[in-house]
Amino acid sequence: MEKAGKDFYMKSALELARALLGCLLIHRTEDGICAGKIVETEAYMGTKDKASHSYNNRRTKRTETMFGPSGQAYVYLIYGMYHCMNIVAAEPDNPQAVLIRALEPIDGLDLMAYRRYSKSLSDCSRKELLNLTNGPGKLCQAMKITIKNNGESLTGNSLYIVKQGTPKASDIITTTRINIAYAEEAVHFPYRFYIKNSPYVSVRDKAEELKAGR
DNA sequence: ATACAGATCGGT
DNA sequence: CCGATCTGTATA
């Protein structure tokens, strides 16, 4: 259990997406501390990847942090009401990032329940407990990650990653990314990764799980 | 100045 | 499947 340092993030988004599986995402706020185990990620490979915000070197106010150094949070608002959190990968001017798509709640569950449903943990149904952080928008709401965290360095003491044992290769499912139907050939790129047996994954790929065996 | 789509979610 | 809800982005 050690906090991930600068070096950890200096790799391609594809490598980082795999390396992040099993790690803890921690957020300390005034309300308290929350933590979740990362169980699902997606790699966005930058200027050549039609699904990426930085495709074709599109550099705007929103995408600017993707062009910065690795190890920063790239957070943006989606559909006018939800946030998505990414971790910037690779080197400056190579705008790659990893989208955090799902967590297994580990610590601060009561805080998460209040942020998600405005009620205490003990009043949550089984389904609500499973839905606390099983999607990119949900986990940001539960962890209180907002546009204010955009550009924040993960080497600080507020929002950061703690390394844990990476799952073995046979426990990682590799499949296509979610909700990028517009991305032409990139639709088929195997850039999504999740932990096979986790009940906290947002969308399962039954065919790939069968192929991976048990 | 205007138009429009989107790396989502929750309810029907 | 649909609507919510609004910012970033492109086009003119």
PDB file of C-alpha atoms (C1' of nucleotides) in Angstrom:
ATOM      1  CA  MET A   1       0.000   0.000   0.000  1.00  0.00           C
ATOM      2  CA  GLU A   2       1.804   3.085  -1.194  1.00  0.00           C
ATOM      3  CA  LYS A   3       0.684   6.304  -2.782  1.00  0.00           C
ATOM      4  CA  ALA A   4       1.361   6.405  -6.505  1.00  0.00           C
ATOM      5  CA  GLY A   5       4.085   8.916  -7.405  1.00  0.00           C
ATOM      6  CA  LYS A   6       4.871  10.836 -10.556  1.00  0.00           C
ATOM      7  CA  ASP A   7       6.558   7.865 -12.261  1.00  0.00           C
ATOM      8  CA  PHE A   8       3.463   5.704 -11.982  1.00  0.00           C
ATOM      9  CA  TYR A   9       1.591   7.904 -14.448  1.00  0.00           C
ATOM     10  CA  MET A  10       4.369   8.223 -17.032  1.00  0.00           C
ATOM     11  CA  LYS A  11       3.137   5.523 -19.367  1.00  0.00           C
ATOM     12  CA  SER A  12       0.672   5.204 -22.214  1.00  0.00           C
ATOM     13  CA  ALA A  13      -3.041   5.388 -21.397  1.00  0.00           C
ATOM     14  CA  LEU A  14      -3.376   1.719 -22.367  1.00  0.00           C
ATOM     15  CA  GLU A  15      -0.739   0.664 -19.848  1.00  0.00           C
ATOM     16  CA  LEU A  16      -2.033   3.028 -17.184  1.00  0.00           C
ATOM     17  CA  ALA A  17      -5.618   1.809 -17.637  1.00  0.00           C
ATOM     18  CA  ARG A  18      -4.496  -1.727 -16.747  1.00  0.00           C
ATOM     19  CA  ALA A  19      -2.175  -0.604 -13.960  1.00  0.00           C
ATOM     20  CA  LEU A  20      -4.967   1.341 -12.270  1.00  0.00           C
ATOM     21  CA  LEU A  21      -7.210  -1.725 -11.872  1.00  0.00           C
ATOM     22  CA  GLY A  22      -7.182  -2.797  -8.229  1.00  0.00           C
ATOM     23  CA  CYS A  23      -5.743   0.525  -7.022  1.00  0.00           C
ATOM     24  CA  LEU A  24      -7.557   2.753  -4.541  1.00  0.00           C
ATOM     25  CA  LEU A  25      -8.874   6.189  -5.487  1.00  0.00           C
ATOM     26  CA  ILE A  26      -8.927   8.409  -2.402  1.00  0.00           C
ATOM     27  CA  HIS A  27     -10.555  11.809  -1.956  1.00  0.00           C
ATOM     28  CA  ARG A  28     -10.215  13.850   1.233  1.00  0.00           C
ATOM     29  CA  THR A  29     -12.670  16.745   1.526  1.00  0.00           C
ATOM     30  CA  GLU A  30     -14.000  18.880   4.356  1.00  0.00           C
ATOM     31  CA  ASP A  31     -16.832  16.361   4.756  1.00  0.00           C
ATOM     32  CA  GLY A  32     -14.459  13.450   5.323  1.00  0.00           C
ATOM     33  CA  ILE A  33     -12.563  10.794   3.421  1.00  0.00           C
ATOM     34  CA  CYS A  34     -13.854   8.483   0.706  1.00  0.00           C
ATOM     35  CA  ALA A  35     -12.089   5.614  -0.999  1.00  0.00           C
ATOM     36  CA  GLY A  36     -12.931   3.129  -3.717  1.00  0.00           C
ATOM     37  CA  LYS A  37     -11.131   0.312  -5.502  1.00  0.00           C
ATOM     38  CA  ILE A  38     -10.872   0.934  -9.234  1.00  0.00           C
ATOM     39  CA  VAL A  39     -12.616  -1.928 -11.049  1.00  0.00           C
ATOM     40  CA  GLU A  40     -13.200  -0.470 -14.545  1.00  0.00           C
ATOM     41  CA  THR A  41     -11.205   1.902 -16.781  1.00  0.00           C
ATOM     42  CA  GLU A  42     -11.041   3.075 -20.392  1.00  0.00           C
ATOM     43  CA  ALA A  43      -8.012   4.319 -22.313  1.00  0.00           C
ATOM     44  CA  TYR A  44      -8.289   7.364 -24.599  1.00  0.00           C
ATOM     45  CA  MET A  45      -5.237   7.361 -26.808  1.00  0.00           C
ATOM     46  CA  GLY A  46      -5.126  10.950 -27.992  1.00  0.00           C
ATOM     47  CA  THR A  47      -4.783  12.585 -31.383  1.00  0.00           C
ATOM     48  CA  LYS A  48      -5.383   9.466 -33.513  1.00  0.00           C
ATOM     49  CA  ASP A  49      -8.269   8.111 -31.435  1.00  0.00           C
ATOM     50  CA  LYS A  50     -11.622   9.288 -32.798  1.00  0.00           C
ATOM     51  CA  ALA A  51     -13.316   8.625 -29.459  1.00  0.00           C
ATOM     52  CA  SER A  52     -10.955  10.970 -27.611  1.00  0.00           C
ATOM     53  CA  HIS A  53     -11.685  14.608 -26.846  1.00  0.00           C
ATOM     54  CA  SER A  54      -8.156  15.308 -28.069  1.00  0.00           C
ATOM     55  CA  TYR A  55      -8.664  13.625 -31.440  1.00  0.00           C
ATOM     56  CA  ASN A  56      -6.982  15.470 -34.298  1.00  0.00           C
ATOM     57  CA  ASN A  57      -5.044  17.552 -31.780  1.00  0.00           C
ATOM     58  CA  ARG A  58      -8.186  19.409 -30.725  1.00  0.00           C
ATOM     59  CA  ARG A  59      -6.865  21.684 -28.024  1.00  0.00           C
ATOM     60  CA  THR A  60      -9.453  23.864 -26.301  1.00  0.00           C
ATOM     61  CA  LYS A  61     -10.131  25.228 -22.872  1.00  0.00           C
ATOM     62  CA  ARG A  62     -11.851  21.979 -21.932  1.00  0.00           C
ATOM     63  CA  THR A  63      -9.209  19.580 -23.267  1.00  0.00           C
ATOM     64  CA  GLU A  64      -6.213  21.631 -22.163  1.00  0.00           C
ATOM     65  CA  THR A  65      -5.360  19.466 -19.148  1.00  0.00           C
ATOM     66  CA  MET A  66      -5.027  16.402 -21.388  1.00  0.00           C
ATOM     67  CA  PHE A  67      -2.080  18.147 -23.047  1.00  0.00           C
ATOM     68  CA  GLY A  68      -0.347  18.749 -19.710  1.00  0.00           C
ATOM     69  CA  PRO A  69       1.900  16.470 -17.668  1.00  0.00           C
ATOM     70  CA  SER A  70       0.688  13.027 -16.600  1.00  0.00           C
ATOM     71  CA  GLY A  71      -0.679  12.445 -13.113  1.00  0.00           C
ATOM     72  CA  GLN A  72      -3.285  15.215 -13.227  1.00  0.00           C
ATOM     73  CA  ALA A  73      -7.049  14.828 -13.006  1.00  0.00           C
ATOM     74  CA  TYR A  74      -8.935  15.683 -16.212  1.00  0.00           C
ATOM     75  CA  VAL A  75     -12.524  16.308 -15.098  1.00  0.00           C
ATOM     76  CA  TYR A  76     -15.292  17.574 -17.377  1.00  0.00           C
ATOM     77  CA  LEU A  77     -19.046  18.100 -17.310  1.00  0.00           C
ATOM     78  CA  ILE A  78     -21.102  15.755 -19.465  1.00  0.00           C
ATOM     79  CA  TYR A  79     -24.743  16.110 -20.545  1.00  0.00           C
ATOM     80  CA  GLY A  80     -25.007  19.274 -18.515  1.00  0.00           C
ATOM     81  CA  MET A  81     -25.324  17.398 -15.233  1.00  0.00           C
ATOM     82  CA  TYR A  82     -22.680  14.770 -14.586  1.00  0.00           C
ATOM     83  CA  HIS A  83     -18.930  14.777 -14.207  1.00  0.00           C
ATOM     84  CA  CYS A  84     -16.379  12.304 -15.547  1.00  0.00           C
ATOM     85  CA  MET A  85     -12.911  11.849 -14.081  1.00  0.00           C
ATOM     86  CA  ASN A  86      -9.849  10.891 -16.096  1.00  0.00           C
ATOM     87  CA  ILE A  87      -6.197  10.555 -15.203  1.00  0.00           C
ATOM     88  CA  VAL A  88      -3.782  12.127 -17.665  1.00  0.00           C
ATOM     89  CA  ALA A  89      -1.188   9.684 -19.044  1.00  0.00           C
ATOM     90  CA  ALA A  90       1.907   9.830 -21.281  1.00  0.00           C
ATOM     91  CA  GLU A  91       4.080  12.925 -21.679  1.00  0.00           C
ATOM     92  CA  PRO A  92       3.131  16.595 -22.199  1.00  0.00           C
ATOM     93  CA  ASP A  93       1.670  17.316 -25.664  1.00  0.00           C
ATOM     94  CA  ASN A  94       0.694  13.662 -26.034  1.00  0.00           C
ATOM     95  CA  PRO A  95      -2.920  14.065 -24.865  1.00  0.00           C
ATOM     96  CA  GLN A  96      -3.816  10.605 -23.553  1.00  0.00           C
ATOM     97  CA  ALA A  97      -5.993   9.876 -20.540  1.00  0.00           C
ATOM     98  CA  VAL A  98      -7.710   7.082 -18.633  1.00  0.00           C
ATOM     99  CA  LEU A  99     -11.398   7.382 -17.763  1.00  0.00           C
ATOM    100  CA  ILE A 100     -12.306   5.953 -14.353  1.00  0.00           C
ATOM    101  CA  ARG A 101     -15.587   4.142 -15.028  1.00  0.00           C
ATOM    102  CA  ALA A 102     -16.356   2.246 -11.824  1.00  0.00           C
ATOM    103  CA  LEU A 103     -15.246   1.751  -8.233  1.00  0.00           C
ATOM    104  CA  GLU A 104     -15.924  -0.733  -5.474  1.00  0.00           C
ATOM    105  CA  PRO A 105     -16.812   1.415  -2.450  1.00  0.00           C
ATOM    106  CA  ILE A 106     -14.234   0.833   0.317  1.00  0.00           C
ATOM    107  CA  ASP A 107     -14.399   3.733   2.772  1.00  0.00           C
ATOM    108  CA  GLY A 108     -16.771   6.623   3.494  1.00  0.00           C
ATOM    109  CA  LEU A 109     -19.837   4.720   2.311  1.00  0.00           C
ATOM    110  CA  ASP A 110     -22.181   6.784   4.442  1.00  0.00           C
ATOM    111  CA  LEU A 111     -20.860   9.977   2.864  1.00  0.00           C
ATOM    112  CA  MET A 112     -21.342   8.425  -0.563  1.00  0.00           C
ATOM    113  CA  ALA A 113     -24.931   7.452   0.262  1.00  0.00           C
ATOM    114  CA  TYR A 114     -25.746  11.008   1.343  1.00  0.00           C
ATOM    115  CA  ARG A 115     -24.221  12.496  -1.785  1.00  0.00           C
ATOM    116  CA  ARG A 116     -25.977  10.039  -4.097  1.00  0.00           C
ATOM    117  CA  TYR A 117     -29.386   9.622  -2.480  1.00  0.00           C
ATOM    118  CA  SER A 118     -29.584  12.181   0.356  1.00  0.00           C
ATOM    119  CA  LYS A 119     -30.098   9.423   2.882  1.00  0.00           C
ATOM    120  CA  SER A 120     -28.041   7.361   5.263  1.00  0.00           C
ATOM    121  CA  LEU A 121     -26.327   4.138   4.342  1.00  0.00           C
ATOM    122  CA  SER A 122     -28.585   2.030   6.549  1.00  0.00           C
ATOM    123  CA  ASP A 123     -31.630   3.213   4.587  1.00  0.00           C
ATOM    124  CA  CYS A 124     -30.207   2.120   1.236  1.00  0.00           C
ATOM    125  CA  SER A 125     -31.536  -0.900  -0.628  1.00  0.00           C
ATOM    126  CA  ARG A 126     -29.214  -3.599  -1.874  1.00  0.00           C
ATOM    127  CA  LYS A 127     -29.528  -2.221  -5.385  1.00  0.00           C
ATOM    128  CA  GLU A 128     -28.681   1.304  -4.230  1.00  0.00           C
ATOM    129  CA  LEU A 129     -25.550  -0.018  -2.542  1.00  0.00           C
ATOM    130  CA  LEU A 130     -24.447  -1.632  -5.791  1.00  0.00           C
ATOM    131  CA  ASN A 131     -25.215   1.596  -7.675  1.00  0.00           C
ATOM    132  CA  LEU A 132     -23.157   3.886  -5.447  1.00  0.00           C
ATOM    133  CA  THR A 133     -20.144   4.073  -7.773  1.00  0.00           C
ATOM    134  CA  ASN A 134     -20.751   1.735 -10.756  1.00  0.00           C
ATOM    135  CA  GLY A 135     -20.487   4.373 -13.483  1.00  0.00           C
ATOM    136  CA  PRO A 136     -18.310   7.399 -14.301  1.00  0.00           C
ATOM    137  CA  GLY A 137     -20.975   9.954 -13.363  1.00  0.00           C
ATOM    138  CA  LYS A 138     -22.066   8.066 -10.254  1.00  0.00           C
ATOM    139  CA  LEU A 139     -18.565   7.727  -8.835  1.00  0.00           C
ATOM    140  CA  CYS A 140     -17.884  11.416  -9.285  1.00  0.00           C
ATOM    141  CA  GLN A 141     -21.074  12.278  -7.413  1.00  0.00           C
ATOM    142  CA  ALA A 142     -20.281   9.801  -4.609  1.00  0.00           C
ATOM    143  CA  MET A 143     -16.651  10.953  -4.321  1.00  0.00           C
ATOM    144  CA  LYS A 144     -17.495  14.664  -4.737  1.00  0.00           C
ATOM    145  CA  ILE A 145     -15.259  15.024  -7.762  1.00  0.00           C
ATOM    146  CA  THR A 146     -16.245  18.069  -9.812  1.00  0.00           C
ATOM    147  CA  ILE A 147     -14.929  20.461 -12.434  1.00  0.00           C
ATOM    148  CA  LYS A 148     -13.055  22.160  -9.581  1.00  0.00           C
ATOM    149  CA  ASN A 149     -10.729  19.147  -9.478  1.00  0.00           C
ATOM    150  CA  ASN A 150      -9.799  19.598 -13.141  1.00  0.00           C
ATOM    151  CA  GLY A 151      -6.035  20.001 -13.439  1.00  0.00           C
ATOM    152  CA  GLU A 152      -5.407  18.920  -9.848  1.00  0.00           C
ATOM    153  CA  SER A 153      -2.248  16.883  -9.369  1.00  0.00           C
ATOM    154  CA  LEU A 154      -2.728  13.394  -7.987  1.00  0.00           C
ATOM    155  CA  THR A 155       0.605  13.633  -6.178  1.00  0.00           C
ATOM    156  CA  GLY A 156      -1.039  15.955  -3.619  1.00  0.00           C
ATOM    157  CA  ASN A 157      -2.841  14.981  -0.418  1.00  0.00           C
ATOM    158  CA  SER A 158      -6.450  15.562  -1.417  1.00  0.00           C
ATOM    159  CA  LEU A 159      -7.159  13.435  -4.475  1.00  0.00           C
ATOM    160  CA  TYR A 160      -4.764  10.575  -5.143  1.00  0.00           C
ATOM    161  CA  ILE A 161      -4.160   6.914  -5.967  1.00  0.00           C
ATOM    162  CA  VAL A 162      -2.869   4.222  -3.613  1.00  0.00           C
ATOM    163  CA  LYS A 163      -1.216   1.261  -5.307  1.00  0.00           C
ATOM    164  CA  GLN A 164      -2.444  -2.193  -4.397  1.00  0.00           C
ATOM    165  CA  GLY A 165      -1.838  -5.552  -6.008  1.00  0.00           C
ATOM    166  CA  THR A 166      -2.837  -5.434  -9.666  1.00  0.00           C
ATOM    167  CA  PRO A 167      -5.208  -8.279 -10.534  1.00  0.00           C
ATOM    168  CA  LYS A 168      -3.663 -11.140 -12.471  1.00  0.00           C
ATOM    169  CA  ALA A 169      -4.086 -11.018 -16.235  1.00  0.00           C
ATOM    170  CA  SER A 170      -6.667 -13.815 -16.262  1.00  0.00           C
ATOM    171  CA  ASP A 171      -8.949 -11.733 -14.014  1.00  0.00           C
ATOM    172  CA  ILE A 172      -8.975  -8.737 -16.370  1.00  0.00           C
ATOM    173  CA  ILE A 173     -11.629  -8.514 -19.098  1.00  0.00           C
ATOM    174  CA  THR A 174     -10.658  -6.472 -22.155  1.00  0.00           C
ATOM    175  CA  THR A 175     -13.432  -5.140 -24.354  1.00  0.00           C
ATOM    176  CA  THR A 176     -14.729  -2.154 -26.341  1.00  0.00           C
ATOM    177  CA  ARG A 177     -15.557   1.243 -24.870  1.00  0.00           C
ATOM    178  CA  ILE A 178     -19.008   2.448 -23.824  1.00  0.00           C
ATOM    179  CA  ASN A 179     -21.123   5.126 -25.559  1.00  0.00           C
ATOM    180  CA  ILE A 180     -18.725   6.122 -28.331  1.00  0.00           C
ATOM    181  CA  ALA A 181     -20.880   5.026 -31.291  1.00  0.00           C
ATOM    182  CA  TYR A 182     -19.834   8.143 -33.215  1.00  0.00           C
ATOM    183  CA  ALA A 183     -16.150   7.148 -33.245  1.00  0.00           C
ATOM    184  CA  GLU A 184     -16.105   5.124 -36.508  1.00  0.00           C
ATOM    185  CA  GLU A 185     -13.270   2.558 -36.521  1.00  0.00           C
ATOM    186  CA  ALA A 186     -12.363   3.401 -32.913  1.00  0.00           C
ATOM    187  CA  VAL A 187     -15.674   1.856 -31.844  1.00  0.00           C
ATOM    188  CA  HIS A 188     -13.965  -1.535 -32.122  1.00  0.00           C
ATOM    189  CA  PHE A 189     -10.740  -0.760 -30.274  1.00  0.00           C
ATOM    190  CA  PRO A 190     -10.292  -2.998 -27.177  1.00  0.00           C
ATOM    191  CA  TYR A 191      -9.586  -0.121 -24.821  1.00  0.00           C
ATOM    192  CA  ARG A 192     -11.867  -0.919 -21.875  1.00  0.00           C
ATOM    193  CA  PHE A 193     -10.699  -3.014 -18.925  1.00  0.00           C
ATOM    194  CA  TYR A 194     -12.513  -4.371 -15.906  1.00  0.00           C
ATOM    195  CA  ILE A 195     -12.084  -6.855 -13.081  1.00  0.00           C
ATOM    196  CA  LYS A 196     -13.921 -10.005 -14.085  1.00  0.00           C
ATOM    197  CA  ASN A 197     -15.647 -10.898 -10.846  1.00  0.00           C
ATOM    198  CA  SER A 198     -16.484  -7.444  -9.572  1.00  0.00           C
ATOM    199  CA  PRO A 199     -20.197  -6.749  -9.061  1.00  0.00           C
ATOM    200  CA  TYR A 200     -19.455  -3.019  -9.278  1.00  0.00           C
ATOM    201  CA  VAL A 201     -18.689  -2.892 -13.027  1.00  0.00           C
ATOM    202  CA  SER A 202     -20.977  -0.555 -15.034  1.00  0.00           C
ATOM    203  CA  VAL A 203     -21.533  -2.731 -18.133  1.00  0.00           C
ATOM    204  CA  ARG A 204     -20.553  -6.396 -18.458  1.00  0.00           C
ATOM    205  CA  ASP A 205     -19.464  -8.136 -21.654  1.00  0.00           C
ATOM    206  CA  LYS A 206     -20.833 -11.629 -21.211  1.00  0.00           C
ATOM    207  CA  ALA A 207     -19.189 -12.993 -24.355  1.00  0.00           C
ATOM    208  CA  GLU A 208     -15.732 -11.859 -23.306  1.00  0.00           C
ATOM    209  CA  GLU A 209     -16.240 -13.246 -19.816  1.00  0.00           C
ATOM    210  CA  LEU A 210     -17.119 -16.650 -21.247  1.00  0.00           C
ATOM    211  CA  LYS A 211     -14.071 -16.540 -23.486  1.00  0.00           C
ATOM    212  CA  ALA A 212     -11.911 -15.746 -20.475  1.00  0.00           C
ATOM    213  CA  GLY A 213     -13.241 -18.822 -18.706  1.00  0.00           C
ATOM    214  CA  ARG A 214     -13.324 -19.120 -14.952  1.00  0.00           C
TER     215      ARG A 214
ATOM    216  C1'  DA B   1     -25.077  35.049 -32.670  1.00  0.00           C
ATOM    217  C1'  DT B   2     -26.943  30.688 -33.032  1.00  0.00           C
ATOM    218  C1'  DA B   3     -27.239  25.626 -33.219  1.00  0.00           C
ATOM    219  C1'  DC B   4     -26.305  21.298 -31.580  1.00  0.00           C
ATOM    220  C1'  DA B   5     -24.289  17.094 -29.674  1.00  0.00           C
ATOM    221  C1'  DG B   6     -22.503  14.660 -25.818  1.00  0.00           C
ATOM    222  C1'  DA B   7     -16.738   9.259 -22.607  1.00  0.00           C
ATOM    223  C1'  DT B   8     -24.513   9.596 -18.415  1.00  0.00           C
ATOM    224  C1'  DC B   9     -28.278   8.353 -15.471  1.00  0.00           C
ATOM    225  C1'  DG B  10     -32.770   7.120 -13.874  1.00  0.00           C
ATOM    226  C1'  DG B  11     -37.314   6.248 -14.726  1.00  0.00           C
ATOM    227  C1'  DT B  12     -41.035   4.082 -18.151  1.00  0.00           C
TER     228       DT B  12
ATOM    229  C1'  DC C   1     -36.443   3.988 -25.014  1.00  0.00           C
ATOM    230  C1'  DC C   2     -36.698   8.877 -23.572  1.00  0.00           C
ATOM    231  C1'  DG C   3     -35.937  13.217 -21.301  1.00  0.00           C
ATOM    232  C1'  DA C   4     -33.125  16.060 -18.252  1.00  0.00           C
ATOM    233  C1'  DT C   5     -29.969  19.939 -18.596  1.00  0.00           C
ATOM    234  C1'  DC C   6     -26.113  23.002 -20.045  1.00  0.00           C
ATOM    235  C1'  DT C   7     -21.367  23.723 -21.561  1.00  0.00           C
ATOM    236  C1'  DG C   8     -18.079  23.454 -25.093  1.00  0.00           C
ATOM    237  C1'  DT C   9     -17.510  23.738 -29.712  1.00  0.00           C
ATOM    238  C1'  DA C  10     -18.260  24.647 -34.494  1.00  0.00           C
ATOM    239  C1'  DT C  11     -20.176  27.442 -38.023  1.00  0.00           C
ATOM    240  C1'  DA C  12     -21.436  31.740 -39.978  1.00  0.00           C
TER     241       DA C  12
END
